[in-house]
Amino acid sequence: MTTSPIGERTRPPDGPVLSEAEVRAVRRGVPDPGIALPRAAAPTIALFVGSLAVWVVATWLALGGHAPFWVTVPLHAAVTFTMFTVLHDAIHHATGRANWVNEVFGRLSVLFVACYASFGMFRFIHIEHHRNTNEDIDTDPDAWTTHGPDWQLPLRWLSIDGRYAVFYLRRLRTRPRAERLETMATVGLTALVFGGAIATGHGWELALIYLIPQRIGVAVLAWWFDWMPHHGLTTTSRENRFAATRVRVGMEWLLTPVMLYQNYHLVHHLHPAIPFYRYVKAWQRNEAAYLDRDVPITTAFGRELTTSEYRAWRRLTDSFHAEDAAGGTADFQPLTVAEVRPLTPDSVSITFEIPETLRTRFRFTPGQHLTLRSTVDGTEVRRTYSLCTSATSDLVRIAVKRIEGGALSTHLTQRLAPGDVLEVLPPSGRFTLEPDARTARHHVGIAAGSGITPIISMLSTALTVSEDSRFTLLYGNRTAESTMFRDELEMLARHFEGRLRIVHFRSGEAGAEPGTGFERVVPGRIDAAGLAGLLGDDLAPADVDGWFVCGPQALVEDTRAVLGRHGVAPEAVHVELFHVAPAAEDHAAGVESTVIATVGGRTSAVDSDGRESVLEAVLRAGLDAPYACMGGACGTCRAKLVRGGAEMEVDYALSPDEVAAGYVLTCQSRPTTERVELDYDA
């Protein structure tokens, strides 16, 4: 018996499983999975015992007439599938270190998968598949399941063992004598048993207990083990083992146990000696190395993902609460402008180059914004702009609409060029949508003008992450030409056909238009009457999981009122205002106070006469407190009131829960006690 340099037995006495050259080829360039083969793979053995118990119970139910066939046939079919996993591990010497463990469990399990085939025959055919993955149909025995027209595929899955027989017979003379004898004896004994059962009038029992369930189980095996991980891939294992098989991600709470880890079939092809229940651990330990090689990845429903999309997808589905994406008081970062693209005559999109060292800090949840700081005509100006691309991409992009008299918006829309550098805070904001890949949801976005910027990020992310979710967008503009992201929205509507519905409101166009087939165009503004007219059977509030509104204050107030009359709970309506005018100068004065603030771990105190805002006092103390709009809309200047009192003039950004927890918008707050302590880091 031959032992590889790392201690794995690779050649049983009755013939080679993998030659030493093949073992070296398998190991070449493949990361060490860091998983040792156990003396006995207890889960694999337990799977055999459990499958045997199910088979015994199902057979008793069937023969005794204790359960109908539609109960027993699926049970027997499931045994075919689970027993193949035992057989599969035994073929790859993954059931245990001792060779006899694999030989015994391989021969026992093959009886429940295809009793007319010998263990040696199965082992040879399957290793040929590994050696020649994605080769032509005469070289890779499993290529039978992925070739041919679509209508043939189910028939091919049902007949895969017949194709195996043809493949084996063509090579019978080259097989070891012991394997040939065992195979012929197995075929002969099977024919004798089957013939005897039929001759004695037990043909129906044979079909009910074995033939029909086994055929179903074989078809599922061909579908899940062969077609799912290999269809559409043309790269062979000889060319690139990392590109010859795929992983299937998403819904892993269901697919991993049901498919017995074969959704991570790529791991098996790269590390065939690992037991099935260790595939996920191997993937997790070597994920970065696999992704660096651009391995094929699909979602649970078959959508292909690039490795960049996967990294973002995994980050999103694992957590939308990464420390650097949650906002806070991170420092401004100098970012280079990669692209400035006109959207309308008065708006542009701006894409930033994100250095590798800052990628984690600039991850974002859809709906969040960036705060930009720039010096325009000798004056420092800060403004917030929503991220307007899917959070599943690596693109960091904002959109800016020129505001009459707006210093920064005019600079960004008219003078900014690629290569320029802007100071940018990492993403922040609480007007967010957190998609759940495991749950189908229906969201509605209501936007006017540049209010589309956070909404387009929400809808593209939600529909990408959850393939069962839907999104309805109600979008108001003056004309088609003034509609930001018009072409991109049309493209998204086509891409997510049936799941993304867009209703354009055009106040500067007199008549309704048919739209593109994916969109509807109606005249007029998005006002209370227009919103109320859409609600009903066509857009039933009871079927909506969340409402996201971004626009001027009138739109927000109209939407809240209309939805309230239709029974929508206030907490289901999420709002963000844009272009809020600076607060009036004649604020009611507060009291003289000592303001103590903590920003970025640094604490300072300053005396205030009560007429200035808390934010102004903090900035005067030399602390670099975060702020942007200065109008109470963006929420950037949010801080927690630790001690004392402060009264807000206006509040468009905080939720009732945040206010109850003691948070205030410092740009709108004035002290009401002689001592005020605030924590911007809370």
Coordinates of C-alpha atoms in Angstrom, one line a residue, residues 224-595:
W224 CA -27.1 17.8 -7.8
F225 CA -23.7 16.1 -8.0
D226 CA -23.0 16.7 -11.7
W227 CA -25.2 19.2 -13.5
M228 CA -25.4 21.9 -10.7
P229 CA -21.6 22.1 -10.1
H230 CA -20.4 21.6 -13.7
H231 CA -23.0 22.8 -16.3
G232 CA -21.9 25.6 -18.5
L233 CA -18.2 25.3 -17.4
T234 CA -15.8 24.6 -20.3
T235 CA -12.5 24.8 -18.4
T236 CA -11.2 21.3 -17.8
S237 CA -9.5 20.1 -14.6
R238 CA -6.3 19.7 -16.6
E239 CA -6.4 23.3 -17.6
N240 CA -7.4 24.9 -14.3
R241 CA -8.8 22.9 -11.4
F242 CA -10.1 26.1 -9.8
A243 CA -12.3 26.9 -12.7
A244 CA -13.7 23.4 -13.5
T245 CA -16.3 23.3 -10.7
R246 CA -18.4 25.8 -8.9
V247 CA -19.8 26.5 -5.4
R248 CA -23.4 27.5 -4.9
V249 CA -24.0 30.1 -2.2
G250 CA -27.1 31.5 -0.5
M251 CA -29.9 29.7 1.4
E252 CA -27.2 27.6 3.0
W253 CA -29.3 27.0 6.0
L254 CA -31.3 24.8 3.7
L255 CA -29.1 23.7 0.8
T256 CA -26.1 22.6 2.9
P257 CA -28.0 20.0 4.9
V258 CA -30.3 19.0 2.1
M259 CA -27.5 18.6 -0.5
L260 CA -25.2 17.1 2.1
Y261 CA -22.7 19.9 1.5
Q262 CA -22.5 19.4 -2.3
N263 CA -23.3 23.1 -2.7
Y264 CA -19.6 23.3 -1.9
H265 CA -18.7 20.8 -4.6
L266 CA -15.6 22.8 -5.7
V267 CA -14.0 22.1 -2.3
H268 CA -14.4 18.3 -3.0
H269 CA -12.7 18.6 -6.4
L270 CA -9.8 20.5 -4.9
H271 CA -9.5 18.4 -1.7
P272 CA -11.1 15.0 -2.6
A273 CA -9.9 13.3 0.6
I274 CA -11.9 15.6 2.9
P275 CA -15.1 14.1 4.3
F276 CA -18.3 15.7 3.0
Y277 CA -19.1 17.4 6.3
R278 CA -15.8 19.3 6.3
Y279 CA -16.3 21.1 2.9
V280 CA -17.6 24.3 4.5
K281 CA -14.8 24.5 7.0
A282 CA -12.3 24.0 4.2
W283 CA -13.9 26.8 2.2
Q284 CA -13.9 29.1 5.2
R285 CA -10.2 28.5 5.9
N286 CA -9.1 29.0 2.3
E287 CA -11.7 31.4 1.0
A288 CA -9.3 34.2 0.2
A289 CA -7.0 31.8 -1.8
Y290 CA -9.9 30.4 -3.8
L291 CA -11.3 33.9 -4.6
D292 CA -7.8 35.0 -5.7
R293 CA -8.1 32.3 -8.4
D294 CA -11.6 33.5 -9.6
V295 CA -13.4 30.3 -8.8
P296 CA -16.9 29.9 -10.3
I297 CA -19.6 30.9 -7.9
T298 CA -23.4 31.0 -8.3
T299 CA -26.3 31.9 -6.0
A300 CA -28.8 29.4 -4.8
F301 CA -31.0 30.2 -7.8
G302 CA -28.2 30.0 -10.4
R303 CA -27.1 33.6 -10.9
E304 CA -23.3 33.8 -11.7
L305 CA -21.3 35.9 -9.3
T306 CA -17.9 37.4 -9.9
T307 CA -15.5 37.1 -7.0
S308 CA -15.9 40.8 -6.3
E309 CA -19.7 40.4 -6.3
Y310 CA -19.3 37.4 -4.0
R311 CA -17.1 39.3 -1.5
A312 CA -19.7 42.1 -1.3
W313 CA -22.6 39.6 -1.2
R314 CA -21.0 37.6 1.6
R315 CA -20.2 40.8 3.5
L316 CA -23.8 41.9 3.1
T317 CA -25.5 38.6 4.0
D318 CA -23.2 38.0 7.0
S319 CA -23.7 41.5 8.4
F320 CA -24.7 45.0 7.5
H321 CA -23.3 46.3 10.7
A322 CA -19.6 46.4 10.0
E323 CA -17.9 48.8 12.3
D324 CA -16.6 51.1 9.5
A325 CA -20.0 51.1 7.7
A326 CA -22.0 52.1 10.7
G327 CA -21.0 55.8 10.7
G328 CA -19.4 57.4 13.6
T329 CA -16.6 59.9 13.8
A330 CA -14.0 58.5 11.4
D331 CA -11.5 61.0 10.0
F332 CA -11.8 62.6 6.5
Q333 CA -9.9 60.6 3.9
P334 CA -8.5 62.1 0.7
L335 CA -10.1 60.2 -2.2
T336 CA -9.2 60.6 -5.9
V337 CA -12.1 61.2 -8.3
A338 CA -12.1 58.4 -10.9
E339 CA -15.0 59.5 -13.0
V340 CA -17.4 62.4 -13.4
R341 CA -20.4 61.5 -15.6
P342 CA -23.2 63.8 -16.5
L343 CA -26.7 62.5 -15.6
T344 CA -28.8 65.5 -16.5
P345 CA -28.0 69.1 -17.5
D346 CA -27.6 70.0 -13.9
S347 CA -26.4 66.8 -12.2
V348 CA -23.4 64.4 -12.3
S349 CA -22.4 61.1 -10.8
I350 CA -18.9 61.0 -9.1
T351 CA -17.0 57.8 -8.7
F352 CA -14.1 57.6 -6.3
E353 CA -11.0 55.4 -6.4
I354 CA -10.8 53.5 -3.1
P355 CA -7.4 52.3 -2.0
E356 CA -7.2 48.7 -0.9
T357 CA -6.4 49.9 2.6
L358 CA -9.6 51.9 2.8
R359 CA -12.0 49.4 1.2
T360 CA -13.3 48.1 4.5
R361 CA -13.8 51.6 5.9
F362 CA -15.9 52.5 2.8
R363 CA -18.2 49.5 2.9
F364 CA -21.8 50.8 3.2
T365 CA -25.3 49.8 3.8
P366 CA -27.7 50.9 1.0
G367 CA -29.1 54.3 1.9
Q368 CA -26.0 55.7 3.6
H369 CA -24.2 58.8 2.5
L370 CA -20.8 60.3 2.3
T371 CA -19.9 63.6 3.8
L372 CA -17.6 65.7 1.6
R373 CA -15.4 68.6 2.8
S374 CA -14.0 71.1 0.5
T375 CA -12.7 74.7 0.5
V376 CA -14.6 76.8 -2.1
D377 CA -13.6 80.4 -2.5
G378 CA -11.7 80.3 0.7
T379 CA -14.5 78.9 2.8
E380 CA -14.8 75.4 4.2
V381 CA -18.0 73.7 3.0
R382 CA -19.4 70.3 4.0
R383 CA -22.3 68.5 2.4
T384 CA -23.7 65.0 2.4
Y385 CA -24.4 63.0 -0.8
S386 CA -26.0 59.6 -0.8
L387 CA -24.2 56.5 -2.2
C388 CA -26.1 55.6 -5.4
T389 CA -24.8 52.2 -6.4
S390 CA -25.5 48.6 -5.2
A391 CA -23.7 47.8 -2.0
T392 CA -22.9 44.4 -3.6
S393 CA -20.5 46.1 -6.0
D394 CA -17.0 47.5 -5.4
L395 CA -18.1 50.9 -6.8
V396 CA -18.3 53.9 -4.5
R397 CA -20.3 56.5 -6.3
I398 CA -22.4 59.5 -5.4
A399 CA -24.6 61.8 -7.4
V400 CA -24.8 65.6 -7.1
K401 CA -27.5 68.0 -8.4
R402 CA -26.6 71.6 -8.7
I403 CA -28.5 73.8 -6.3
E404 CA -29.0 77.5 -7.1
G405 CA -26.5 79.4 -5.1
G406 CA -25.0 76.1 -3.7
A407 CA -21.2 76.6 -3.5
L408 CA -20.2 73.0 -3.3
S409 CA -22.8 71.6 -5.6
T410 CA -21.8 74.2 -8.3
H411 CA -18.1 73.3 -7.9
L412 CA -18.8 69.5 -8.1
T413 CA -21.1 69.7 -11.1
Q414 CA -19.2 72.3 -13.1
R415 CA -15.5 72.2 -12.2
L416 CA -14.7 68.8 -10.8
A417 CA -12.6 66.5 -13.0
P418 CA -11.1 63.0 -12.8
G419 CA -7.9 63.1 -10.8
D420 CA -9.1 65.7 -8.4
V421 CA -8.9 64.9 -4.7
L422 CA -11.8 65.4 -2.3
E423 CA -11.9 64.9 1.5
V424 CA -14.5 62.3 2.3
L425 CA -15.8 60.8 5.6
P426 CA -16.6 57.1 5.5
P427 CA -20.3 56.1 5.0
S428 CA -22.8 57.0 7.7
G429 CA -26.5 57.6 8.1
R430 CA -29.5 55.7 9.4
F431 CA -31.9 56.0 6.4
T432 CA -31.0 52.4 5.4
L433 CA -32.5 49.3 4.0
E434 CA -30.9 46.0 5.1
P435 CA -31.8 43.2 2.6
D436 CA -32.2 39.6 3.9
A437 CA -31.1 37.0 1.4
R438 CA -33.3 34.4 3.2
T439 CA -36.6 36.4 3.1
A440 CA -38.8 37.6 0.3
R441 CA -39.8 41.1 0.9
H442 CA -41.6 43.9 -1.0
H443 CA -40.2 47.4 -0.5
V444 CA -41.5 50.7 -1.9
G445 CA -39.3 53.7 -2.6
I446 CA -40.8 57.1 -3.1
A447 CA -38.4 59.8 -4.4
A448 CA -38.4 63.2 -6.0
G449 CA -35.5 64.6 -8.0
S450 CA -32.2 63.8 -6.4
G451 CA -34.0 61.8 -3.8
I452 CA -33.4 58.9 -6.1
T453 CA -29.8 58.6 -5.0
P454 CA -30.2 56.5 -1.8
I455 CA -33.3 54.7 -3.3
I456 CA -31.4 53.4 -6.3
S457 CA -28.8 51.9 -4.0
M458 CA -31.6 50.3 -1.9
L459 CA -33.4 48.7 -4.8
S460 CA -30.4 47.4 -6.7
T461 CA -29.0 45.9 -3.5
A462 CA -32.2 44.4 -2.3
L463 CA -33.1 42.8 -5.6
T464 CA -29.5 41.4 -6.0
V465 CA -29.2 40.0 -2.5
S466 CA -32.7 38.4 -2.4
E467 CA -33.9 36.8 -5.6
D468 CA -37.4 36.5 -4.3
S469 CA -37.8 40.2 -3.2
R470 CA -39.7 42.9 -5.1
F471 CA -39.3 46.7 -5.3
T472 CA -41.8 49.3 -6.4
L473 CA -40.3 52.8 -7.2
L474 CA -42.5 55.9 -7.4
Y475 CA -40.2 58.6 -8.9
G476 CA -41.2 62.2 -9.5
N477 CA -39.4 64.7 -11.9
R478 CA -40.3 67.5 -14.1
T479 CA -39.4 65.8 -17.5
A480 CA -37.7 62.8 -18.8
E481 CA -34.6 64.9 -19.5
S482 CA -34.4 66.0 -15.9
T483 CA -34.7 62.4 -14.5
M484 CA -31.5 61.3 -12.8
F485 CA -30.3 57.8 -13.7
R486 CA -33.1 57.4 -16.3
D487 CA -31.1 55.0 -18.5
E488 CA -29.8 53.0 -15.5
L489 CA -33.3 52.6 -14.1
E490 CA -34.5 51.3 -17.4
M491 CA -31.7 48.8 -17.4
L492 CA -32.4 47.7 -13.9
A493 CA -36.1 47.3 -14.7
R494 CA -35.2 45.0 -17.6
H495 CA -32.6 43.1 -15.5
F496 CA -35.0 42.5 -12.6
E497 CA -38.0 42.0 -14.9
G498 CA -41.1 41.1 -12.9
R499 CA -39.5 42.2 -9.6
L500 CA -38.9 45.9 -10.2
R501 CA -41.8 48.1 -11.0
I502 CA -41.2 51.8 -11.7
V503 CA -43.9 54.5 -11.9
H504 CA -42.6 57.9 -13.2
F505 CA -44.4 61.1 -12.3
R506 CA -43.7 63.9 -14.7
S507 CA -45.0 67.3 -13.6
G508 CA -43.8 69.0 -16.8
E509 CA -45.5 66.6 -19.2
A510 CA -49.1 66.9 -20.0
G511 CA -50.2 63.4 -20.9
A512 CA -49.5 59.9 -19.8
E513 CA -47.0 57.7 -21.7
P514 CA -47.0 54.0 -22.1
G515 CA -43.4 53.7 -20.9
T516 CA -41.0 51.0 -22.0
G517 CA -42.9 47.9 -21.0
F518 CA -41.1 47.9 -17.7
E519 CA -42.1 51.3 -16.5
R520 CA -45.2 53.4 -16.3
V521 CA -45.3 57.2 -16.8
V522 CA -48.1 59.4 -15.4
P523 CA -48.5 63.2 -15.5
G524 CA -48.3 65.4 -12.5
R525 CA -46.5 65.5 -9.2
I526 CA -46.2 62.9 -6.5
D527 CA -48.7 64.4 -4.1
A528 CA -51.3 63.1 -1.7
A529 CA -53.9 62.5 -4.4
G530 CA -51.5 60.8 -6.7
L531 CA -50.2 58.5 -3.9
A532 CA -53.7 57.7 -2.7
G533 CA -54.7 56.8 -6.3
L534 CA -52.0 54.1 -6.5
L535 CA -52.8 52.5 -3.2
G536 CA -55.3 49.6 -3.4
D537 CA -55.2 46.3 -5.3
D538 CA -52.3 47.5 -7.5
L539 CA -50.2 48.5 -4.5
A540 CA -51.7 47.0 -1.4
P541 CA -50.1 48.6 1.8
A542 CA -50.6 45.3 3.6
D543 CA -48.2 43.6 1.1
V544 CA -45.4 46.1 1.6
D545 CA -42.7 45.4 4.2
G546 CA -41.1 48.8 4.2
W547 CA -41.6 52.3 2.7
F548 CA -38.6 54.5 2.0
V549 CA -39.2 58.2 1.2
C550 CA -36.6 60.7 0.1
G551 CA -37.5 64.2 -1.1
P552 CA -38.7 67.6 0.0
Q553 CA -40.6 68.0 3.2
A554 CA -44.0 68.3 1.4
L555 CA -43.5 64.9 -0.1
V556 CA -42.6 63.4 3.2
E557 CA -45.6 64.9 5.0
D558 CA -48.0 63.9 2.2
T559 CA -46.7 60.3 2.2
R560 CA -46.9 59.9 6.0
A561 CA -50.5 61.2 6.0
V562 CA -51.7 59.0 3.1
L563 CA -50.1 55.9 4.5
G564 CA -51.4 56.6 7.9
R565 CA -54.9 56.8 6.6
H566 CA -54.3 53.3 5.0
G567 CA -53.3 51.8 8.3
V568 CA -49.5 51.7 7.7
A569 CA -47.6 51.8 11.0
P570 CA -45.3 54.9 11.4
E571 CA -42.3 52.7 12.1
A572 CA -42.7 51.1 8.6
V573 CA -42.2 54.5 6.9
H574 CA -38.5 55.6 6.7
V575 CA -37.8 59.1 5.5
E576 CA -34.9 61.3 4.6
L577 CA -35.2 65.0 3.6
F578 CA -32.8 66.7 1.1
H579 CA -31.9 70.3 0.4
V580 CA -33.0 71.6 3.8
A581 CA -32.5 75.3 4.1
P582 CA -30.3 76.5 7.0
A583 CA -32.3 77.1 10.1
A584 CA -33.4 80.7 10.8
E585 CA -31.1 82.9 12.8
D586 CA -33.7 84.0 15.4
H587 CA -33.6 80.9 17.5
A588 CA -34.9 80.9 21.0
A589 CA -31.8 81.3 23.2
G590 CA -30.8 78.6 25.6
V591 CA -29.1 79.1 28.9
E592 CA -25.5 79.8 29.6
S593 CA -23.8 76.5 30.0
T594 CA -20.6 74.5 30.0
V595 CA -20.7 72.1 27.0

